[in-house]
Amino acid sequence: MRCVIARFPFDLTKGEVEQSMSGITPEPVTGVSVTIDRRPYPVMQVGEVITRQNRRDFTVAEMRRALTRLGFTCHDAPPVASARYAQDEGDMPGW
């Protein structure tokens, strides 16, 4: 399938992406992720591997759109608990 990422056209298939990502250790997921072979990868890591471009050259939205069109499942960033609610209330001063 033809995908445009960072103004460059790429002819990608789901199998080619899976093959490119095999043997690559996923980075910790802090934002939008994609599941490839039952492993969550950050979409920016996948984009860097399959396009051989710097991560600053494309956006999360471009990669998410391309990966979704290829048939992969993308996930939103996990919610982050704020420091205020992460602490035990007993440790907070009573104002």
XYZ file of C-alpha atoms in Angstrom, residues 33-86:
54
model
C 1.834 2.633 20.405
C 1.202 -0.044 17.786
C 0.946 -3.786 18.314
C 3.187 -5.801 15.996
C 3.468 -9.549 16.586
C 1.807 -9.156 20.009
C 4.439 -6.621 21.119
C 3.701 -2.919 21.720
C 6.095 -0.541 19.959
C 6.051 3.267 20.043
C 4.849 4.415 16.617
C 7.825 6.742 16.286
C 10.239 3.818 16.734
C 8.429 1.863 14.019
C 8.475 4.906 11.737
C 12.194 5.371 12.189
C 12.897 1.719 11.366
C 10.660 1.375 8.307
C 11.421 4.777 6.732
C 15.078 5.054 7.786
C 14.388 8.704 8.576
C 14.945 10.708 11.715
C 11.957 10.791 14.089
C 11.810 14.569 13.789
C 10.979 14.230 10.081
C 7.481 12.763 10.574
C 4.622 13.010 13.030
C 2.798 10.537 15.236
C -0.372 11.219 13.240
C 1.312 10.296 9.944
C 2.648 7.049 11.353
C -0.605 6.156 13.080
C -2.569 6.741 9.889
C -0.144 4.655 7.796
C 0.011 1.774 10.286
C -3.771 1.702 10.699
C -4.234 1.587 6.922
C -1.843 -1.369 6.808
C -4.029 -3.240 9.308
C -2.169 -2.740 12.592
C -3.862 -1.828 15.871
C -2.740 1.491 17.351
C -3.329 2.475 20.975
C -3.505 5.882 22.611
C -0.987 6.866 25.239
C -1.669 5.353 28.676
C -3.044 7.862 31.184
C -0.463 9.271 33.573
C -1.352 9.805 37.211
C -0.415 13.249 38.448
C 2.099 13.492 41.273
C -0.554 15.004 43.526
C -2.770 11.918 43.392
C 0.079 9.399 43.183
